[in-house]
Amino acid sequence: MTVQLVRDGLAADIALQRTESVPTFDVAVLDIGLPGIDGFEVVRRLRARGGAMPVLLLTARDAVEDRVRGLETGADDYLVKPFATAELVARIRALARRHAPPSSVLSLGRLSLDSATRRARIGEGAIELSVREWGVLEYLLQHAGRVVSKQQILDAILPWGDDVTLNAVEVYVSRLRLKLDGADVAIRTIRGFGYLLEAAA
């Protein structure tokens, strides 16, 4: 699993708004006792915007009223502290499976990415990608045939303000070009605009 951490309720609300416009993550795990606005309010705002991302609430409160309030606000699951890490992981996986889209495979040419299993293939052969290489390639595949800017790519793979420059995107694209040899796809640089993923001529 790839995890992004935010420190308070307002940052969580902003992060969820950004991932609604550029789908990035599968599940939100929220502590109820967040500084600023609490977890209940973060969930309420998410659902008021029509956001469908599954939410798991964590809390030290074990009162039935708190659990009922969390679920009625729009949370999908509720876990009381202390808990075993294995149970947390199992609940996250269950939520992700329940809300997964019908097809998780993106493909172009001989290249295919399965976002459910996190496997990348060229034909029948597997290729190894770092987390950020995966994010860049997945975003390019989702927008195949369209030009996307470095900033759009950066916002998609690091949506919550990680300290990474636009030049890093060039590095990831350069690595991907080497790894995609034989995939019958090309990542073209459109000078002044960004990148275009398309089937090789």
Tab-separated table of C-alpha atoms in Angstrom:
chain	number	residue	atom	x	y	z
A	1	MET	CA	0.000	0.000	0.000
A	2	THR	CA	1.116	3.554	-0.702
A	3	VAL	CA	0.265	5.902	2.167
A	4	GLN	CA	-0.023	9.690	2.219
A	5	LEU	CA	-0.153	11.358	5.636
A	6	VAL	CA	-1.768	14.671	6.600
A	7	ARG	CA	-1.614	16.195	10.067
A	8	ASP	CA	-5.012	17.791	10.698
A	9	GLY	CA	-8.628	17.837	9.631
A	10	LEU	CA	-8.400	20.816	7.305
A	11	ALA	CA	-5.443	19.282	5.436
A	12	ALA	CA	-7.417	16.036	5.144
A	13	ASP	CA	-10.412	17.903	3.707
A	14	ILE	CA	-8.210	19.671	1.127
A	15	ALA	CA	-6.465	16.414	0.212
A	16	LEU	CA	-9.778	14.655	-0.340
A	17	GLN	CA	-11.012	17.484	-2.563
A	18	ARG	CA	-7.902	17.146	-4.734
A	19	THR	CA	-8.143	13.383	-5.070
A	20	GLU	CA	-11.809	13.729	-6.092
A	21	SER	CA	-10.762	15.761	-9.140
A	22	VAL	CA	-7.728	13.552	-9.888
A	23	PRO	CA	-8.559	10.038	-8.551
A	24	THR	CA	-5.459	8.899	-6.717
A	25	PHE	CA	-6.286	6.822	-3.654
A	26	ASP	CA	-8.688	4.023	-2.843
A	27	VAL	CA	-9.474	4.449	0.870
A	28	ALA	CA	-9.341	7.264	3.452
A	29	VAL	CA	-8.434	6.367	7.048
A	30	LEU	CA	-9.473	9.166	9.422
A	31	ASP	CA	-8.958	9.611	13.127
A	32	ILE	CA	-11.993	11.211	14.721
A	33	GLY	CA	-9.859	13.296	17.088
A	34	LEU	CA	-8.082	15.345	14.431
A	35	PRO	CA	-6.838	18.860	15.240
A	36	GLY	CA	-8.887	21.633	13.632
A	37	ILE	CA	-11.999	20.041	12.174
A	38	ASP	CA	-12.616	16.525	13.477
A	39	GLY	CA	-13.011	13.307	11.494
A	40	PHE	CA	-16.817	13.500	11.618
A	41	GLU	CA	-16.742	16.888	9.869
A	42	VAL	CA	-14.199	15.711	7.254
A	43	VAL	CA	-16.508	12.815	6.335
A	44	ARG	CA	-19.572	15.074	6.329
A	45	ARG	CA	-17.910	17.493	3.893
A	46	LEU	CA	-16.703	14.631	1.666
A	47	ARG	CA	-20.219	13.194	1.358
A	48	ALA	CA	-21.804	16.643	0.928
A	49	ARG	CA	-19.602	17.111	-2.171
A	50	GLY	CA	-20.767	13.752	-3.504
A	51	GLY	CA	-17.437	12.055	-2.824
A	52	ALA	CA	-17.762	8.270	-2.856
A	53	MET	CA	-14.312	7.308	-1.520
A	54	PRO	CA	-14.655	4.658	1.218
A	55	VAL	CA	-13.781	5.945	4.682
A	56	LEU	CA	-12.585	4.050	7.746
A	57	LEU	CA	-12.826	5.980	11.028
A	58	LEU	CA	-10.378	5.372	13.875
A	59	THR	CA	-11.177	6.457	17.406
A	60	ALA	CA	-10.522	5.847	21.068
A	61	ARG	CA	-14.236	6.372	21.683
A	62	ASP	CA	-16.110	3.105	22.019
A	63	ALA	CA	-19.554	4.524	22.846
A	64	VAL	CA	-22.329	3.211	20.624
A	65	GLU	CA	-23.517	6.789	19.956
A	66	ASP	CA	-20.124	7.718	18.475
A	67	ARG	CA	-20.107	4.681	16.208
A	68	VAL	CA	-23.653	5.396	15.066
A	69	ARG	CA	-22.804	9.059	14.445
A	70	GLY	CA	-19.754	8.113	12.379
A	71	LEU	CA	-21.670	5.667	10.200
A	72	GLU	CA	-24.636	8.012	9.770
A	73	THR	CA	-22.270	10.833	8.785
A	74	GLY	CA	-21.080	8.670	5.901
A	75	ALA	CA	-18.209	6.491	7.118
A	76	ASP	CA	-18.088	2.958	5.734
A	77	ASP	CA	-16.368	1.307	8.694
A	78	TYR	CA	-15.298	2.062	12.246
A	79	LEU	CA	-12.340	0.750	14.274
A	80	VAL	CA	-11.845	1.378	17.995
A	81	LYS	CA	-8.354	1.800	19.466
A	82	PRO	CA	-6.345	-0.101	20.439
A	83	PHE	CA	-6.472	-2.421	17.441
A	84	ALA	CA	-4.215	-4.968	15.755
A	85	THR	CA	-2.465	-3.689	12.627
A	86	ALA	CA	-3.493	-6.868	10.802
A	87	GLU	CA	-7.162	-6.044	11.394
A	88	LEU	CA	-6.697	-2.486	10.135
A	89	VAL	CA	-5.024	-3.756	6.937
A	90	ALA	CA	-7.745	-6.378	6.414
A	91	ARG	CA	-10.499	-3.767	6.772
A	92	ILE	CA	-8.752	-1.395	4.338
A	93	ARG	CA	-8.408	-4.190	1.772
A	94	ALA	CA	-12.063	-5.144	2.199
A	95	LEU	CA	-13.171	-1.538	1.608
A	96	ALA	CA	-10.922	-1.222	-1.450
A	97	ARG	CA	-12.319	-4.467	-2.934
A	98	ARG	CA	-15.895	-3.422	-2.280
A	99	HIS	CA	-15.447	-0.103	-4.049
A	100	ALA	CA	-13.128	-1.216	-6.843
A	101	PRO	CA	-14.233	-0.318	-10.405
A	102	PRO	CA	-15.436	-3.228	-12.613
A	103	SER	CA	-12.207	-3.214	-14.615
A	104	SER	CA	-8.865	-2.350	-13.081
A	105	VAL	CA	-6.731	-2.944	-16.186
A	106	LEU	CA	-5.402	-0.150	-18.383
A	107	SER	CA	-3.733	-1.142	-21.637
A	108	LEU	CA	-2.153	0.304	-24.767
A	109	GLY	CA	-0.092	-1.540	-27.353
A	110	ARG	CA	1.513	-4.498	-25.560
A	111	LEU	CA	1.530	-2.615	-22.242
A	112	SER	CA	-0.980	-3.341	-19.482
A	113	LEU	CA	-1.329	-2.080	-15.917
A	114	ASP	CA	-3.571	-3.799	-13.398
A	115	SER	CA	-4.266	-1.308	-10.612
A	116	ALA	CA	-5.916	-3.985	-8.435
A	117	THR	CA	-2.856	-6.246	-8.305
A	118	ARG	CA	-0.281	-3.506	-9.005
A	119	ARG	CA	1.231	-5.566	-11.834
A	120	ALA	CA	2.686	-4.072	-14.991
A	121	ARG	CA	3.268	-6.197	-18.072
A	122	ILE	CA	4.613	-5.991	-21.586
A	123	GLY	CA	2.897	-8.875	-23.293
A	124	GLU	CA	3.337	-11.778	-20.884
A	125	GLY	CA	6.463	-10.370	-19.259
A	126	ALA	CA	6.333	-8.449	-15.976
A	127	ILE	CA	8.150	-5.130	-15.558
A	128	GLU	CA	9.286	-3.653	-12.261
A	129	LEU	CA	8.235	-0.088	-11.469
A	130	SER	CA	8.869	2.121	-8.459
A	131	VAL	CA	5.826	3.647	-6.761
A	132	ARG	CA	6.330	6.987	-8.504
A	133	GLU	CA	7.114	5.430	-11.885
A	134	TRP	CA	3.854	3.509	-11.526
A	135	GLY	CA	1.982	6.715	-10.703
A	136	VAL	CA	3.372	8.548	-13.735
A	137	LEU	CA	2.680	5.663	-16.116
A	138	GLU	CA	-0.815	5.083	-14.755
A	139	TYR	CA	-1.661	8.776	-15.191
A	140	LEU	CA	-0.296	8.782	-18.751
A	141	LEU	CA	-2.316	5.660	-19.586
A	142	GLN	CA	-5.478	7.173	-18.117
A	143	HIS	CA	-4.933	10.121	-20.467
A	144	ALA	CA	-3.509	8.242	-23.458
A	145	GLY	CA	-3.742	10.256	-26.646
A	146	ARG	CA	-3.874	13.556	-24.746
A	147	VAL	CA	-1.074	15.925	-23.817
A	148	VAL	CA	-0.579	16.298	-20.059
A	149	SER	CA	1.709	18.799	-18.372
A	150	LYS	CA	4.450	18.040	-15.862
A	151	GLN	CA	2.429	19.863	-13.211
A	152	GLN	CA	-0.644	17.717	-13.880
A	153	ILE	CA	1.465	14.585	-13.519
A	154	LEU	CA	3.060	15.875	-10.334
A	155	ASP	CA	-0.328	16.782	-8.857
A	156	ALA	CA	-1.598	13.283	-9.664
A	157	ILE	CA	1.268	11.308	-8.141
A	158	LEU	CA	2.002	13.646	-5.213
A	159	PRO	CA	-1.285	15.400	-4.570
A	160	TRP	CA	-0.603	16.639	-1.064
A	161	GLY	CA	2.367	18.928	-1.418
A	162	ASP	CA	5.406	16.638	-1.242
A	163	ASP	CA	8.617	18.543	-1.879
A	164	VAL	CA	9.354	17.317	-5.420
A	165	THR	CA	10.256	19.512	-8.392
A	166	LEU	CA	8.973	19.378	-11.947
A	167	ASN	CA	12.401	18.110	-13.012
A	168	ALA	CA	11.642	14.879	-11.144
A	169	VAL	CA	8.918	14.150	-13.707
A	170	GLU	CA	11.551	14.241	-16.447
A	171	VAL	CA	13.579	11.658	-14.518
A	172	TYR	CA	10.578	9.335	-14.110
A	173	VAL	CA	9.650	9.653	-17.791
A	174	SER	CA	13.239	8.933	-18.833
A	175	ARG	CA	13.278	5.759	-16.724
A	176	LEU	CA	9.901	4.692	-18.084
A	177	ARG	CA	11.053	5.063	-21.691
A	178	LEU	CA	13.844	2.572	-21.002
A	179	LYS	CA	11.524	0.135	-19.244
A	180	LEU	CA	8.852	0.322	-21.969
A	181	ASP	CA	11.138	-0.895	-24.738
A	182	GLY	CA	9.138	-3.456	-26.735
A	183	ALA	CA	5.759	-2.296	-25.390
A	184	ASP	CA	4.721	-0.726	-28.726
A	185	VAL	CA	3.999	2.560	-26.973
A	186	ALA	CA	5.832	5.876	-26.980
A	187	ILE	CA	5.992	8.738	-24.504
A	188	ARG	CA	6.437	11.805	-26.684
A	189	THR	CA	7.691	15.135	-25.380
A	190	ILE	CA	5.503	17.969	-26.644
A	191	ARG	CA	7.819	20.914	-26.142
A	192	GLY	CA	6.325	23.664	-24.012
A	193	PHE	CA	3.260	21.569	-23.121
A	194	GLY	CA	4.195	18.225	-21.586
A	195	TYR	CA	3.968	14.570	-22.543
A	196	LEU	CA	1.800	12.411	-24.768
A	197	LEU	CA	1.474	8.633	-24.440
A	198	GLU	CA	0.404	6.927	-27.643
A	199	ALA	CA	0.700	3.642	-29.499
A	200	ALA	CA	3.990	3.435	-31.375
A	201	ALA	CA	3.783	4.059	-35.116
